[in-house]
Every structure is written in structure tokens, then in C-alpha cells.
Tab-separated table of C-alpha atoms and ligand atoms in Angstrom:
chain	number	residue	atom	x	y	z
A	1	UNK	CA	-10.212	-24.470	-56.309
A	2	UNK	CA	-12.386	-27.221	-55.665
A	3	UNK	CA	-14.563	-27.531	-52.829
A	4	UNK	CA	-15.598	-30.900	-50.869
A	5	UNK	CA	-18.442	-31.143	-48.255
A	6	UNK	CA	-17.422	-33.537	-44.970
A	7	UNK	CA	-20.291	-36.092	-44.644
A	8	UNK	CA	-19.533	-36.803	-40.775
A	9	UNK	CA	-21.966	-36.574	-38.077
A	10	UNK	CA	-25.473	-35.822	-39.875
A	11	UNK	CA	-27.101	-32.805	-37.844
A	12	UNK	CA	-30.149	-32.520	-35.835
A	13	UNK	CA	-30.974	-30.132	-38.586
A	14	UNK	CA	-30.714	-32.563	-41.382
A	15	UNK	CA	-33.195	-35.129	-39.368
A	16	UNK	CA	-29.789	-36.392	-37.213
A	17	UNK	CA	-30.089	-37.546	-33.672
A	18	UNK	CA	-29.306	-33.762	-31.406
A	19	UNK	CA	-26.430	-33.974	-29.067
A	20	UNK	CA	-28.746	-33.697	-26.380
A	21	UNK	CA	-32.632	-34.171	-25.613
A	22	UNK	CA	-33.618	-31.474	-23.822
A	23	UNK	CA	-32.803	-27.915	-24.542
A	24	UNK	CA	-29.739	-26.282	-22.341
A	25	UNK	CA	-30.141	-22.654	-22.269
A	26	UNK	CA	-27.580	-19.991	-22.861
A	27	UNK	CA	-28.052	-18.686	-19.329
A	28	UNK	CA	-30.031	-19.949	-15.616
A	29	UNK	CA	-30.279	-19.296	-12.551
A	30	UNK	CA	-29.031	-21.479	-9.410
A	31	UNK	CA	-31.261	-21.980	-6.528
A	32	UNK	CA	-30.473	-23.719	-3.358
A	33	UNK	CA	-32.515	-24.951	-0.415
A	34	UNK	CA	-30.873	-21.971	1.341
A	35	UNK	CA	-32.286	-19.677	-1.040
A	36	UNK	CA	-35.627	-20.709	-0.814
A	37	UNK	CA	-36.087	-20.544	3.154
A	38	UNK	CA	-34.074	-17.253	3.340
A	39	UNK	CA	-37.318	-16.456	0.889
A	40	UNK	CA	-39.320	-18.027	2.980
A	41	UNK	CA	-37.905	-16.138	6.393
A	42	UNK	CA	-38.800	-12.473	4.026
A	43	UNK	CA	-42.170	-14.521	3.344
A	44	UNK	CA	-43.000	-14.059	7.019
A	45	UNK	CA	-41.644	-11.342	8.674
A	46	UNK	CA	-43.074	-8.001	8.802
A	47	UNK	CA	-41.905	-6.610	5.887
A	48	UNK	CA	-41.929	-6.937	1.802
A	49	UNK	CA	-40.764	-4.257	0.605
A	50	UNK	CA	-38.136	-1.615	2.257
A	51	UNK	CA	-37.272	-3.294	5.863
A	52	UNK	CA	-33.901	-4.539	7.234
A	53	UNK	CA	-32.922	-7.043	4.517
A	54	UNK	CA	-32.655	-3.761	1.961
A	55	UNK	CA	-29.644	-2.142	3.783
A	56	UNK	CA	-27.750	-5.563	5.149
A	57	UNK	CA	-28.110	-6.895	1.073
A	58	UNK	CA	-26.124	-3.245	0.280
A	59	UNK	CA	-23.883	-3.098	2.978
A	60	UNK	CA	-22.770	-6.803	1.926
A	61	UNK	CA	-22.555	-5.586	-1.934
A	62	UNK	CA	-20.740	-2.689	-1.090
A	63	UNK	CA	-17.984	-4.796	0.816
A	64	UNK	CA	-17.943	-7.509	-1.820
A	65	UNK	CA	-16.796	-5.642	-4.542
A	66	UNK	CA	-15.346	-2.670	-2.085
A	67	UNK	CA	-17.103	0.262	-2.742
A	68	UNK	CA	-18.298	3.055	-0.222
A	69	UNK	CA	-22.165	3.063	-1.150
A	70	UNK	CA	-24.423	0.253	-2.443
A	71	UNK	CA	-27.920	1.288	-3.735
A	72	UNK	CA	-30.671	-1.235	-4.682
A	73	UNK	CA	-32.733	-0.616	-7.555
A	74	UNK	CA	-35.413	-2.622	-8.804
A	75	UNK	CA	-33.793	-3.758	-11.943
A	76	UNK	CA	-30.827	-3.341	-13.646
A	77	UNK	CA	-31.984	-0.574	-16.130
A	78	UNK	CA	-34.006	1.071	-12.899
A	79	UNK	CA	-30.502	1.530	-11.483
A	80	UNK	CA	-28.607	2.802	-15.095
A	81	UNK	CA	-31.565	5.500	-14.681
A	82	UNK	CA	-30.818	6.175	-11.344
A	83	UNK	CA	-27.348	6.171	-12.105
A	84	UNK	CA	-27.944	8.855	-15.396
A	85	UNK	CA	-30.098	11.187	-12.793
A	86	UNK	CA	-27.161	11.050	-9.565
A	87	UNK	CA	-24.803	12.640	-12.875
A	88	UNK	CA	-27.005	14.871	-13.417
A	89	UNK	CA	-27.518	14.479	-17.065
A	90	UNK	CA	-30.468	16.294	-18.873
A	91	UNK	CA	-32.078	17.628	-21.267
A	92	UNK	CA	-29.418	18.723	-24.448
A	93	UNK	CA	-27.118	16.765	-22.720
A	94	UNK	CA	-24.798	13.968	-24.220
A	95	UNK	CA	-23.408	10.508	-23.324
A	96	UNK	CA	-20.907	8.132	-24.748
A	97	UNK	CA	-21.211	4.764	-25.216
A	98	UNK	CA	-20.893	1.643	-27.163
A	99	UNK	CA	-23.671	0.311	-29.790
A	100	UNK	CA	-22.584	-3.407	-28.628
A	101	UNK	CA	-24.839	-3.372	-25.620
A	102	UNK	CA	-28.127	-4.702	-24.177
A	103	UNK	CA	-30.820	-1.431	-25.348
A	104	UNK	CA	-31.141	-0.474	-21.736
A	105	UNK	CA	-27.565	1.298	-21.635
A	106	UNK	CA	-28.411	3.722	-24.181
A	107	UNK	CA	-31.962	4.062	-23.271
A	108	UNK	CA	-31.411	5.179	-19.959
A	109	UNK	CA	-29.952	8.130	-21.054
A	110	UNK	CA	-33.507	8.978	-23.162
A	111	UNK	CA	-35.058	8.796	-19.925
A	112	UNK	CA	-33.141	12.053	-18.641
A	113	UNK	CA	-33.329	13.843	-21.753
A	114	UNK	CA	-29.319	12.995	-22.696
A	115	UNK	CA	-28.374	11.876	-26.203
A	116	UNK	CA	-26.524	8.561	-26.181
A	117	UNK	CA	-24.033	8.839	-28.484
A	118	UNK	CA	-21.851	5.744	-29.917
A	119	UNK	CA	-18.399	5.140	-30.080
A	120	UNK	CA	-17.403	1.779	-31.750
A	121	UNK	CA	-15.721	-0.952	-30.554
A	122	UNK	CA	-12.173	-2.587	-30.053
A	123	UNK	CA	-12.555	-5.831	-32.345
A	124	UNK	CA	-10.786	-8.055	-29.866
A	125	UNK	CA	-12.574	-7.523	-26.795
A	126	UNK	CA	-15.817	-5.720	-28.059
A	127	UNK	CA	-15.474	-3.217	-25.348
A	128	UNK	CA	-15.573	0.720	-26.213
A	129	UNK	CA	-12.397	1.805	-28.329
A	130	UNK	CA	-11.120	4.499	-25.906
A	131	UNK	CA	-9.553	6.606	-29.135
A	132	UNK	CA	-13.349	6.313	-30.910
A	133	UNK	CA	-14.545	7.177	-27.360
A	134	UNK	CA	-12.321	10.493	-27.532
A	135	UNK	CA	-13.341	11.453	-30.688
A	136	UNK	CA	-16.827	11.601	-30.009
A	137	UNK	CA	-16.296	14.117	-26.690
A	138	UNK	CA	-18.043	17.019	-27.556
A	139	UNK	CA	-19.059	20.650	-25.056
A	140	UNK	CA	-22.295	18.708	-24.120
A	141	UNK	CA	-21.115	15.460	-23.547
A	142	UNK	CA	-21.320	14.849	-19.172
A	143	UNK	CA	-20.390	11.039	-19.247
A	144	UNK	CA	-19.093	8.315	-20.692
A	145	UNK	CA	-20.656	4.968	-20.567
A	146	UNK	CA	-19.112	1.506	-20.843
A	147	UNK	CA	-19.816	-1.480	-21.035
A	148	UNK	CA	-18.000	-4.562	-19.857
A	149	UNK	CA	-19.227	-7.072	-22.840
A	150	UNK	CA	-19.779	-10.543	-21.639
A	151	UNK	CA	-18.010	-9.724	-18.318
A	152	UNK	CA	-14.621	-8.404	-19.707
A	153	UNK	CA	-14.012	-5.273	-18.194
A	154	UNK	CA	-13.686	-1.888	-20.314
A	155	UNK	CA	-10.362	-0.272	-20.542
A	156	UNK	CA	-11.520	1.306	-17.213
A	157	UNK	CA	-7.984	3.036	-16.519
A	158	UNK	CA	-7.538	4.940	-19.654
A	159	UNK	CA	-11.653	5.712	-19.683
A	160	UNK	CA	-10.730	7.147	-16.513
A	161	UNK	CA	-8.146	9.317	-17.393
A	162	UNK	CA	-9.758	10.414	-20.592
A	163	UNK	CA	-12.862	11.050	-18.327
A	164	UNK	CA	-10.503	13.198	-16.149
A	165	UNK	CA	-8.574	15.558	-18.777
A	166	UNK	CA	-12.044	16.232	-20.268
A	167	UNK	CA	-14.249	16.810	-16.638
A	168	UNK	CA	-16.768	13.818	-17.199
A	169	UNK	CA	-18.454	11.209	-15.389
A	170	UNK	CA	-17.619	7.255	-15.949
A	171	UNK	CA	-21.125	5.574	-15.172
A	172	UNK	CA	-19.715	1.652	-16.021
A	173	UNK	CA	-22.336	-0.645	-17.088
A	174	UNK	CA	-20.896	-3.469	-15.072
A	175	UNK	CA	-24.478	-5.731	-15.228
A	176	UNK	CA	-22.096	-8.808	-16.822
A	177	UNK	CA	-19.487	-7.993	-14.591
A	178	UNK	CA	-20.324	-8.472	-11.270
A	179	UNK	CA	-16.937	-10.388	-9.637
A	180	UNK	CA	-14.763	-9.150	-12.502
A	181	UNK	CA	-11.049	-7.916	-11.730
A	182	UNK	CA	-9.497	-5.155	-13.545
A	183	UNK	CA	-5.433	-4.651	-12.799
A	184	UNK	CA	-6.417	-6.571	-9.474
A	185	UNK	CA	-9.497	-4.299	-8.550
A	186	UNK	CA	-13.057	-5.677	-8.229
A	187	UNK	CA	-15.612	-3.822	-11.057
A	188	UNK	CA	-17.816	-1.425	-9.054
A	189	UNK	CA	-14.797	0.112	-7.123
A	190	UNK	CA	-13.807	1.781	-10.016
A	191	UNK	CA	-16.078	4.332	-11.774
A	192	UNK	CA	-17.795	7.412	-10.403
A	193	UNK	CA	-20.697	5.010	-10.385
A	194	UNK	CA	-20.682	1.342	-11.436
A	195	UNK	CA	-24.385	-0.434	-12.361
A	196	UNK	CA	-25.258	-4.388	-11.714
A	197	UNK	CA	-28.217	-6.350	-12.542
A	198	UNK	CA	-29.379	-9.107	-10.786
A	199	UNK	CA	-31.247	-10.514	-13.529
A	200	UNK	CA	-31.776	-14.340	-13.213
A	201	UNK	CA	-28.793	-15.167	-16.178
A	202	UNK	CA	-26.843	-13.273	-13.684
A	203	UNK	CA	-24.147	-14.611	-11.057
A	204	UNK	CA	-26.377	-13.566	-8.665
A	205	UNK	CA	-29.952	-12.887	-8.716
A	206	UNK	CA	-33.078	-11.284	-6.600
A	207	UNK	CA	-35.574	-11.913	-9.455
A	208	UNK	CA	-35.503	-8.436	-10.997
A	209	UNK	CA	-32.948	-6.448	-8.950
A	210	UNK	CA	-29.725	-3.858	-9.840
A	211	UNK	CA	-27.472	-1.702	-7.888
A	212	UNK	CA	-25.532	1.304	-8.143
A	213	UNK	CA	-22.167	1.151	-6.231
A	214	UNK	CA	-20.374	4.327	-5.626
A	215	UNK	CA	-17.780	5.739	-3.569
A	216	UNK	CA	-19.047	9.523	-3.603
A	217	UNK	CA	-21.446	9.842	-0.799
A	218	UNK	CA	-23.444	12.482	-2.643
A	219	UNK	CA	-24.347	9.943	-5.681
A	220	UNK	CA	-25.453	7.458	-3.375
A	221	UNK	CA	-27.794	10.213	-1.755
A	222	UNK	CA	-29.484	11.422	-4.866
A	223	UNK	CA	-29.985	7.908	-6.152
A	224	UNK	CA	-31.335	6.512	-2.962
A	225	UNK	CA	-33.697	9.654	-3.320
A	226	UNK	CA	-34.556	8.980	-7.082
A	227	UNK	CA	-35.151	5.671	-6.210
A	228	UNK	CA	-37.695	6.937	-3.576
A	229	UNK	CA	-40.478	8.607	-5.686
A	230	UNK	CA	-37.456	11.800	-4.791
A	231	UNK	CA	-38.355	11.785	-1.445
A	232	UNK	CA	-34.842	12.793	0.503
A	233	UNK	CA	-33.906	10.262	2.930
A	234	UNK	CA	-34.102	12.422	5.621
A	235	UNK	CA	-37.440	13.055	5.520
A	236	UNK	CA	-38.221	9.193	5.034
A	237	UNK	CA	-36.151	8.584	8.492
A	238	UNK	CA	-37.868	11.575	10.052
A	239	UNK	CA	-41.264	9.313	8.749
A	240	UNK	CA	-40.185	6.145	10.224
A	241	UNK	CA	-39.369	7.441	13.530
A	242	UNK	CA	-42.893	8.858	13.638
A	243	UNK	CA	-43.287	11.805	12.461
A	244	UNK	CA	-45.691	12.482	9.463
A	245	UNK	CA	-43.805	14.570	7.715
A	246	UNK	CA	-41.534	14.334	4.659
A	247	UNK	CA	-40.745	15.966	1.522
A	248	UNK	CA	-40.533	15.078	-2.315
A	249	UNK	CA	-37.389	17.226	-3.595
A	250	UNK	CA	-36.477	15.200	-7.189
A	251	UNK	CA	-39.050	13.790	-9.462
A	252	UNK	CA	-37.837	9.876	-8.591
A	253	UNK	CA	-39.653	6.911	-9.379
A	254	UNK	CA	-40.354	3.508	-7.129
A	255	UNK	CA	-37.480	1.658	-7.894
A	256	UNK	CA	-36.854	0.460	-4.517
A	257	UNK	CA	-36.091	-3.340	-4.627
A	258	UNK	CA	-37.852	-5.661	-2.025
A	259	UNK	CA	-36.861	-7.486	0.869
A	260	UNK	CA	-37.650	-10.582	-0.205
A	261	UNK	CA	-34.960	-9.732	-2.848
A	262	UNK	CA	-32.827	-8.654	-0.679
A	263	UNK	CA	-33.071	-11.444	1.168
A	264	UNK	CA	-32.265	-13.893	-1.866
A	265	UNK	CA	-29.385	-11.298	-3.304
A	266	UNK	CA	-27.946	-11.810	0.288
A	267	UNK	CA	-27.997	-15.843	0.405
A	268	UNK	CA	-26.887	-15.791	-2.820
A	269	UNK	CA	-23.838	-13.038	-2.492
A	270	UNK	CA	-21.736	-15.579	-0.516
A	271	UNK	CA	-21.760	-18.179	-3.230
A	272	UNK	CA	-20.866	-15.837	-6.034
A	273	UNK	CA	-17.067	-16.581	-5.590
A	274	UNK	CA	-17.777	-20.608	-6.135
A	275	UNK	CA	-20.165	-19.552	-9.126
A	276	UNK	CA	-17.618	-17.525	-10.453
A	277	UNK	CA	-14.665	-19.986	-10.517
A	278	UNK	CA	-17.158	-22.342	-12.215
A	279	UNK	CA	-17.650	-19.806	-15.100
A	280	UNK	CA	-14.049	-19.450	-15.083
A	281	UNK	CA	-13.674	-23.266	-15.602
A	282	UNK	CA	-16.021	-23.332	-18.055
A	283	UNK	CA	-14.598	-20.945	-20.058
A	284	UNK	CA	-11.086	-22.133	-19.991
A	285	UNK	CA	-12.196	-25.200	-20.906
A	286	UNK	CA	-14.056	-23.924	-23.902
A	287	UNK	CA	-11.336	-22.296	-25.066
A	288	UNK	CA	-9.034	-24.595	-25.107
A	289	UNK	CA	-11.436	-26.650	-27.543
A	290	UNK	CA	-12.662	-23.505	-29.655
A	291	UNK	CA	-9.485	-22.385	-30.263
A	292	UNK	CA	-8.236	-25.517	-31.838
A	293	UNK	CA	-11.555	-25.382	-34.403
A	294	UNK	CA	-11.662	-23.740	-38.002
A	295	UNK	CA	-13.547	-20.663	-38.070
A	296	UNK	CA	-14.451	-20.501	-34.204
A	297	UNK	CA	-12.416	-17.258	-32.243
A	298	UNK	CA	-12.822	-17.706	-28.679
A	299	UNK	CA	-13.358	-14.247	-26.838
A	300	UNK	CA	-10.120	-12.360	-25.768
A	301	UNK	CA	-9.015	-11.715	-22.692
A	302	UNK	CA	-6.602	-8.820	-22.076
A	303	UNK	CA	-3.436	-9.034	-19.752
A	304	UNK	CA	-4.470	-7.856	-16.100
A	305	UNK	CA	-8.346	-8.649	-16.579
A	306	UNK	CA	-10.357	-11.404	-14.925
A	307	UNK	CA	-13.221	-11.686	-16.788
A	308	UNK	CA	-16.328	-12.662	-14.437
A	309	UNK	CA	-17.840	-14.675	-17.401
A	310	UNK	CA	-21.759	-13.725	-18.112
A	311	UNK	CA	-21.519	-14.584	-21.782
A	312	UNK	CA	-19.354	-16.755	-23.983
A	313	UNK	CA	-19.872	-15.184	-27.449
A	314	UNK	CA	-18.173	-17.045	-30.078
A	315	UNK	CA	-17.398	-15.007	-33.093
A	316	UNK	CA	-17.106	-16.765	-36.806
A	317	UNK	CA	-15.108	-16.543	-39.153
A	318	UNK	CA	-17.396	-15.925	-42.367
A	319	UNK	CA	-15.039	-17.119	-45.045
A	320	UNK	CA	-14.397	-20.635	-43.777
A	321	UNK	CA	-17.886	-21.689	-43.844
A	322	UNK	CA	-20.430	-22.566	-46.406
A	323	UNK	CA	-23.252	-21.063	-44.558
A	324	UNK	CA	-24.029	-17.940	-42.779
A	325	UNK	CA	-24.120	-17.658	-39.022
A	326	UNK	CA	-27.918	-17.849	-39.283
A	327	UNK	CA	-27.542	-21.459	-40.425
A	328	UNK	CA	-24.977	-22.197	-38.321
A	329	UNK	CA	-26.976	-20.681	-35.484
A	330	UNK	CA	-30.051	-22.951	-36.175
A	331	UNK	CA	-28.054	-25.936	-36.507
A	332	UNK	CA	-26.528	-25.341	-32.658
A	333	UNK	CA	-30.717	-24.804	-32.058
A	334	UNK	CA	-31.186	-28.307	-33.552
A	335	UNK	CA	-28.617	-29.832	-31.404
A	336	UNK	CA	-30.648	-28.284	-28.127
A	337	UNK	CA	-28.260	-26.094	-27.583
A	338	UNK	CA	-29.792	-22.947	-26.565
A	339	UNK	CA	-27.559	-20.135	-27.822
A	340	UNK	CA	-27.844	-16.572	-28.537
A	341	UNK	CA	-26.940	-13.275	-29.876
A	342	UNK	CA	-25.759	-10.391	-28.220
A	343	UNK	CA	-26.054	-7.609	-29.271
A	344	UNK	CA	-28.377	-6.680	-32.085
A	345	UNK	CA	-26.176	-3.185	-31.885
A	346	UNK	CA	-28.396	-0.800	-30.334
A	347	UNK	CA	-28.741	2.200	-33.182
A	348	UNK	CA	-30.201	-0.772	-35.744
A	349	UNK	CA	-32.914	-0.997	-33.937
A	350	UNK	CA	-35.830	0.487	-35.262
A	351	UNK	CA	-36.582	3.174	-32.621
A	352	UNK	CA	-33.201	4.382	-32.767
A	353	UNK	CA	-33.375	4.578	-36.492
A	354	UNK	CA	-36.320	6.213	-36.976
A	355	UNK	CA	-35.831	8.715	-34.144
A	356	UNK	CA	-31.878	9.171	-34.980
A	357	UNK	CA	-31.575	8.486	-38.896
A	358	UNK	CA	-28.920	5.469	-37.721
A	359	UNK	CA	-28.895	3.377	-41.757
A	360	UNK	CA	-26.024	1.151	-40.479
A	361	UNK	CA	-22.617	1.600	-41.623
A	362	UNK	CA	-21.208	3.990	-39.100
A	363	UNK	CA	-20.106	1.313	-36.681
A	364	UNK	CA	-18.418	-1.345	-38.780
A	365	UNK	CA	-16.511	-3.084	-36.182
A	366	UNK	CA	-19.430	-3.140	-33.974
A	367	UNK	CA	-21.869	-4.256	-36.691
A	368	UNK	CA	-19.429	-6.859	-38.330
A	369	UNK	CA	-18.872	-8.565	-35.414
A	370	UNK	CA	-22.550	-8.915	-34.561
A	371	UNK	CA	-23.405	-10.519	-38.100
A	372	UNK	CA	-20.565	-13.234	-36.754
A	373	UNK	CA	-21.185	-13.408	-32.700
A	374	UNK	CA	-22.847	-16.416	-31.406
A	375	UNK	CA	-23.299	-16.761	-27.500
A	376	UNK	CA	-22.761	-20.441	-26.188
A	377	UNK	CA	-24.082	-21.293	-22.860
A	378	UNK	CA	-22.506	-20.073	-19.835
A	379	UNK	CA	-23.858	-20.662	-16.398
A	380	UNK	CA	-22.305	-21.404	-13.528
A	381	UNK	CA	-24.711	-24.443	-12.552
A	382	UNK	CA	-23.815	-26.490	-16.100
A	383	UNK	CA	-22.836	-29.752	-15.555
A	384	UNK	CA	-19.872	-31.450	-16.953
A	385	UNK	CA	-21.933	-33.030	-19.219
A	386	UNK	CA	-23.668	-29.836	-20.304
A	387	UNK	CA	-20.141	-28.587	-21.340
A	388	UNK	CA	-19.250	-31.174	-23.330
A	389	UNK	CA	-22.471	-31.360	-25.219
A	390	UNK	CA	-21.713	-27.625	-26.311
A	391	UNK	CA	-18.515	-28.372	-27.305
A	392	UNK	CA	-19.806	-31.452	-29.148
A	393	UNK	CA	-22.415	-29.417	-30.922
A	394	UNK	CA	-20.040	-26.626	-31.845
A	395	UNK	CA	-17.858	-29.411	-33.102
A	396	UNK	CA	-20.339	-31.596	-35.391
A	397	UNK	CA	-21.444	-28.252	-36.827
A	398	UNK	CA	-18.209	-26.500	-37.787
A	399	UNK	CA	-17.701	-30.292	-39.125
A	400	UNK	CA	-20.761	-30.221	-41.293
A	401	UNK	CA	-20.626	-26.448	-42.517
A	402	UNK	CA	-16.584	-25.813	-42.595
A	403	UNK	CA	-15.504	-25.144	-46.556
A	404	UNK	CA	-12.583	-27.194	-46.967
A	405	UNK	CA	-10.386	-26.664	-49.569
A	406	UNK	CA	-8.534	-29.099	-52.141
B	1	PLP	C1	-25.421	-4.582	-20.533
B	1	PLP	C2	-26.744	-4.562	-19.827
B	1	PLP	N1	-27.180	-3.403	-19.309
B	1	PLP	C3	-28.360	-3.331	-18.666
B	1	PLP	C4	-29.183	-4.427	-18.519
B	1	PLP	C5	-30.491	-4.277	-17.833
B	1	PLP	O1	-30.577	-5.054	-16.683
B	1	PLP	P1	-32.012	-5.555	-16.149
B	1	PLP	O2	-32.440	-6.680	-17.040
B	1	PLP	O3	-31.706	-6.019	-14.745
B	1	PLP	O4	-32.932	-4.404	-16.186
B	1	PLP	C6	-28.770	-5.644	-19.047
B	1	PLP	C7	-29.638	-6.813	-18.912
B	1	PLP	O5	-29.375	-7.885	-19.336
B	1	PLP	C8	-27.534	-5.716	-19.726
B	1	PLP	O6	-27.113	-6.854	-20.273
């Protein structure tokens, strides 16, 4: 079987002109005018941190994606801590969930004392396998944890039943998912307790910012207290209307977010729908290129799921190139196109290796389909132009790199 080498397009690599001069990252944030005076306003009034901004930005979350509760955290992994605490996991304690996440979803749990355990994946969507997910339930296990890769959502019905027969907690790590549908219900009405980030790749961002939404009215209490240095909230409104005392019950932390974010996460929030039909034209678009390409699988979607669209991780197929997806990675690089890989799955890391004895090998979906994952960009304020030069990129380099045979 002989094997020829196209000679088309020479790449940015190979001292070729890039598709584009100036380097498009994987993710950004959008900022109007708006934004900035609504800034501005928090700039000047009498409060930074907790004031009224805090509550409207929640109550406005917690109607978006219809949940009871909304609770701001100061981050996204502030609020999967807060979220771990509310279930009450501790020390001896375990949690499932998937090694094809951001480190923050396992760590989290470490912070309480729980053991994250992993379940692998489902090698279409790259969401937890619900059967691995079973198998891994054990008499200390209090939660499981999923994520919703690249904004897919989880199997969040069937996590919820298994959650049920077996008396745990579903704590969804929803920080892609924010706008997401699942069998026509938004992500954070779901779950016992459903986490965001507001990160600035986000759909919506405060800077640094997360939330917890819930519809249990004792979660949202304990993590409004955790998020409080564990002072209980009735103590902090017996404080503001003047009295001096109050009391620490929980060992919490200051997670609270400010309300200067606030006051960005609520100009933002109305725009999200807009930003998220933009991702969702994006993506359709880039599918219907990728999936006419050699080598290139678009992601999956499954039937009643509307994907909100964080990430668009490309996954190759190994044995139609000539290269690795190092190479192939590098040559997208060249081109100024800022891509990505997610996840480096979490138990390879060093710290969980050395503290857990991982070696590799015990997730082999998870771990073959981050040697072939390649995250294109995906943000909702790409141009048309932007779009194009990704798929022109992807396409000159499959072009290059593709082993044809003859
Ligand atoms: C799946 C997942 N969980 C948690 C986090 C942590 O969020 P943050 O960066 O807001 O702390 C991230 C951040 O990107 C994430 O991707």
C-alpha cells in the first residue's frame, strides 16, 4: 500500500502564509458599552462588595434558568465547594465523577475531605457513562458529580434516577452549560444543586464569578452561609439592621461575589439568549464542514439536548493522518488559530498520581479521546470571518497531514 503526500496549501508551519494575522482565541469575552457603565453605576454607588446588585443578579439567574435559589460565589470552583459543603460531604466520604473535566470538579471534593472517584466516559458525548457511574457506587459514596462537557448536558434523567434508587446527591457541574436544554428543561433546574462559572470564556461573565442554583431552600441556606465566612444569614440581617451581633455556625470562607459583578452578570444575563443562538450558529455551521473532512468527528449531540456550546472539541481520527495530534495541533497554532485541549483527564495529573497511585490505563475511553480532542474556537462574538478562517485552517491542515491511500 503505497502512500502519497498532497502538496496543496503549504502551512504556516512549513514557512506558508497563516490563514489569518492575528491570533483568534479558542474562547473571549463580549463587552458592550452597556456593560461598562452598568460597571461604572457599581463604580459609584455605595457599595463594592455585598449591596443590592448581589440579590437582583440571583433573583434574575434563578428565573433564567428556573430554579428556586440562586447563590453567588466568587468563582466557579468557590461555588463547586460551596456546593460539596450544602451536601454535606466529609471526611471518608466519596464522590463520583468523570476524569474528562476541568481539575476544579474533582478538587472540590479534596477540599471537604471526600474522595473523588472516576467513572469513565460515554465515547460519543464525553459525558459520564451512567452504567460506569453505577458501578463505582459504593456505602460511602454521598454524590454523584457530572459534568456537562463542552455544554452537552449529562444524561441528567437516568443520573437522577440512579441517584434516587441509591439515596445520593446530583451536584451537576453545569459551568459550560449555562443556557443548555435537557428534554426541554433549562440546566440548573435539574439537580439537587447545579454549579455555573462566570469565567470570561463563559456566555456570561462577572470577571471571576459562579453560582449555585437550587431548588431546596435548605442548600441555598447553608451555601449562602459557607459563602459567608459561616456566618448564618440571620445573624448577618440581624447586623445590617443594626444590631452588633451575629454568629459564625460553619467554618465558610469569603466567597461572596461583588457588586460590581453583579452588576456586569446582570447586564450581561439578558443577552445570553442572542449569545447563545450565535454559538448555536457557529456550531452548526462547523459541523456541517467537519463532518464532510477525513479524520475530523464533530461532537455529538444526543436527541432531546440543546447543547449551550462553551467548547467545540474536535476529536481525530489517529489512523488517517501522518502525524499525531500534537503536530496537527501546532499546525492550527501556525495558522493563528488559537485552539486547545480539554481535558488533560484529571487523575494524570501529577497530584492526583502521586497522592492516588492513578498510572493511566483505567480510563481508556476517557484517556483515548483526550490524546485525539482538539478544541476549535467558540465564542459567541466571532465574526463570520473568524469562522471561516477556522474552518479554512482545519481544512489546509487535514489537507497537508491526511494519509491518503493508493
Ligand atoms: C468544568 C469546569 N468546572 C469548574 C470550573 C471552575 O470555574 P472557575 O474558573 O469559575 O473557578 C471550570 C472552569 O473553567 C470548568 O470548566
Amino acid at each position: 500500500m503505497a502512500t502519497t503526500i498532497s502538496t496543496h496549501e503549504r502551512l504556516a508551519l512549513h514557512g506558508g502564509t497563516p490563514v489569518r494575522r492575528a491570533l483568534l482565541p479558542y474562547g473571549h469575552q463580549s463587552m458592550d458599552e452597556d456593560d461598562i457603565q452598568a460597571v461604572v453605576e457599581a463604580l459609584r454607588s455605595d457599595w463594592l462588595t455585598t449591596g443590592p446588585k448581589v440579590a437582583e443578579f440571583e433573583e434574575a439567574f434563578a428565573s433564567y434558568v428556573g430554579a428556586k435559589y440562586a447563590v453567588s460565589f466568587s468563582s466557579g470552583t468557590a461555588a463547586l465547594h460551596g456546593a460539596m459543603f450544602a451536601a454535606g460531604l466529609e471526611n471518608g466520604d466519596e464522590a463520583i465523577t468523570t476524569p474528562l473535566t476541568f481539575a476544579a470538579t474533582a478538587n472540590a471534593m479534596l477540599y471537604v475531605g471526600a474522595r473523588p472517584v472516576f467513572a469513565d466516559v460515554a465515547d460519543d458525548t464525553l459525558n459520564i457513562d451512567v452504567e460506569e457511574a453505577r458501578s463505582k457506587v459504593t456505602s460511602r459514596t454521598q454524590a454523584i458529580v457530572p459534568v456537562d462537557y463542552g455544554g452537552h448536558p449529562a444524561d441528567l434523567y437516568e443520573i437522577s434516577r440512579l441517584a434516587e434508587q441509591r439515596g445520593l446527591l446530583v451536584i451537576e457541574d453545569a459551568c459550560h452549560a449555562l443556557g443548555a436544554r435537557y428534554e426541554g428543561r433549562q440546566v440548573g433546574s435539574i439537580a439537587h444543586m447545579t454549579v455555573f462559572s462566570f469565567h470570561p470564556v463563559k456566555h456570561l461573565t462577572t470577571g471571576e464569578g459562579g453560582m449555585v442554583t437550587t431548588g431546596l431552600a435548605k442548600f441555598a441556606e447553608k451555601l449562602r452561609c459557607f459563602r459567608n465566612h459561616g456566618i448564618s444569614s440571620d445573624a448577618r440581617q440581624r447586623q445590617e439592621s443594626g444590631k452588633w451581633y451575629y454568629e459564625m455556625v460553619e467554618l465558610g470562607f469569603n466567597y461572596r461575589l461583588t457588586d460590581i459583578g453583579c452588576a456586569l452578570g446582570l447586564s450581561q444575563l439578558p443577552k445570553l439568549d442572542r449569545n447563545l443562538e450565535r454559538r448555536r450558529e457557529i456550531a452548526a455551521q462547523y459541523t456541517s464542514e467537519f463532518r464532510e473532512m477525513p479524520g475530523i468527528v464533530p461532537p455529538t449531540v444526543r436527541r432531546g439536548v440543546d447543547p449551550a456550546w462553551h467548547l467545540y472539541p474536535i476529536r481525530l481520527e489517529p489512523e488517517k493522518f501522518r502525524v499525531g495530534r500534537g503536530e496537527i495541533f501546532h499546525a492550527l497554532r501556525a495558522e493563528n488559530i488559537g485552539v486547545n485541549v480539554h481535558y488533560i483527564p484529571v487523575h494524570l495529573h501529577p497530584y492526583y498520581r502521586d497522592r492516588f497511585g492513578y498510572r493511566g490505563g483505567e480510563y481508556p475511553i476517557a484517556e483515548s479521546a483526550y490524546e485525539q480532542l482538539i478544541s476549535l474556537p467558540m465564542f459567541h462574538g466571532m465574526s463570520d470571518q473568524d469562522v471561516e478562517d477556522v474552518i479554512s485552517a482545519v481544512r489546509k491542515t487535514v489537507d497537508q497531514f491526511q494519509l491518503r491511500q493508493g
